[in-house]
Amino acid sequence: MGDADGFRYGGLGFLVSVTYLDAIRSAQEKALQDDPTVFIYGQDVGAFGGAFKATKNLAKRYPGRVIDSPISEDAMVGMAVGAAMEGMRPIVEMQFADFSTVGLNQMLNHAATTFWRTGKPCPMVLRLPSGGTPGSGPFHSQSMETIYSHYPGIVVMTPATVDDAYTMLLEAIAMPDPVVFCEHKLLYYHLKADALPKSAVPAFRAQVVRPGRDITCVTYSAMVHEAVAAAQELVGEGYEVEVVDLRTVKPLDTDTILASVARTGRLLAVGESWPWGGASAEVVARVASEGFELLDAPPKRLNAKDTPIPYHPNLWAAHRPTAVRIAAALREVLRY
Amino acid sequence: MATRTAGAVAPRSEQELLLRGERLGRAMIRARLLEEKLGSLYRAGRIVGGVYLGRGQEALSGAGGVALRKGDVFAPLIRDMAGRLAFGEPMEDALRAYLGSRLGPMKGRDGNIHRGDLSRGILPMISHLGAMVSTVSGVLMAKRMKKERGGVGLTCVGDGATSTGSFHEGLNLAAVERLPLVVVVADNGYAYSTPRERQFACVDLVDRAKGYGVAGVAVDGTDPIACGEVLHRAVERARRGEGPQLVVGTLLRLCGHGEHDDGLYIDSTMKSSGRGRDCMQVMGDQMKKMGREKDWLSWREDAFREVEEAVAKVSAEPVPDPFEEDWWATQMGSGTEVLGSS
Ligand SMILES: Cc1ncc(C[n+]2csc(CCOP(=O)(O)OP(=O)(O)O)c2C)c(N)n1
Ligand SMILES: [Mg+2]
């Protein structure tokens, strides 16, 4: 792979860093290379390389397999369901996660029910450029994992790291089930690793990304980085926060969460999505009902505010959980 | 991409025409008798859930099934018993879906019209009207990428379903990709109780073909010979690479929306108009004209026997058992393992 990939090479010609977005593009390229049944379908994904350049150069290298679609989210997903039934492994790129609402019916009622109804797999990946970035406003900032997770039959992945973006996307493509792959736009360019990963954390497993003895903070996607920053802040106050990255929110790895709470006795669940329901609510519900005796304080949730996502950075920064707000919530549970 | 109406029948080999005529006639009468049986099973309380019949639509639906061949893909909708049987769905499988037999392709997990068998190329419809148009298109895209040539997809919708966004998105996608797709619209005057003038404002749905950049053909949906010919040609054009074909058949639903509905709202002038003819009656007349009354009678007798035997057989089959049901079967991946721990 050369410069055209968008990778930055050092003076000696070796890869000095890989962004989260590079990882997503590389995973798709590897899948196209290794598996002739893989193809990509989405708006502007062809010669243009996608709105975020997640498919840059792929159309040229894999002719006929990286296909521009009309602006028809329902038909894009419906087409993928049919192609998957016929043995292909389509990757559908939504331009923004927010627009996938237009294709919800095909994902929730068709892709998700196919295996249960027919006994035949429906292997497809719906890639959702998700989450807030400054200035994106109500319709280019949403996190959709709550809706997709509610329906049986769909795997929902929410990678937080460059390594996971790469390995989990490859897993998603290889999986016989429909997968919703929530990639966070805020991480696209800023999150970097030295190189593509050589090994993967086991599929569907949450991971303790920062060990600590005093409280468990369960989160996923971009919020993992906010939580780690909050944990850092509390070190000065004498607290050790354990941060658990869910990685995949559906299915939910309850065992890893309960094991962590067993060590710390306290829980804060954080999500960037809205407060009504969702992954953070599910985490608290499970710990409350299955790990009640493990708790030394009432478990707490922290989510975005219950309004549409604001445009102005001042408002946006106050709308979503940040390291400062997470730290405040952690203190509350710690001082109970 | 001109809009055309069924023209004069081009001369074809008599044997081929006879064979296709027999396949259509048999599918029509098998569907009618099976559906009449389903109606009485429903009234006898033997069927859980709704029963939706295709009475009056057997010619149009059946002609689609006859025009397809093995390896093609068929996505039927509510009123396509005749098309299904013509394409090769066993009568037993239809009954299994209604009676909830565990041995059917849907295993009691889904019922009535929401049945299919991917191994036979029959997509099991989801209820959401218009959804199958893009899904059949996806199957055809996949076949093209796999370099499997010569396959055609055919899907059916009603006049009401043409108002959905997914119908529009799906047909537009198929047109952009020039897929070998035939979309059969059964304009039966009503969507449940809603008359067509509350559904769309164009004079004839076939006029929309031009807007999509696809071929459009109108046909009298009560005329079996015309339906047979029009569908045969549309499928052949799609097979030759001429892109999507929109076939609009005009007819009337000769029953309620479902068996729970008496359909009293159906306009009586429509009933007495040409579109209110019963295609089964027309088929009988056409057979008579050809001097084949005896054949028609014997097909009916065969169908009657087949229905009785199928009902007896499927009635004795086991129903699903909640204690044996695999409640984790929503996913194939090892994710079920983690889910199972909750
Ligand atoms: C998206 C969607 N909305 C509503 C319904 C409920 N529904 C089922 S059949 C039907 C009428 C369909 O009319 P039409 O498409 O003309 O087909 P017909 O019943 O006349 O064959 C309606 C409204 C549905 N199945 N899907
Ligand atoms: Mg109708």
XYZ file of C-alpha atoms in Angstrom, chain A residues 94 104 204 259 326:
5
model
C -24.647 5.392 5.369
C -34.644 1.363 9.508
C -18.332 -9.854 21.808
C -16.721 -9.122 37.427
C -18.065 12.109 33.968
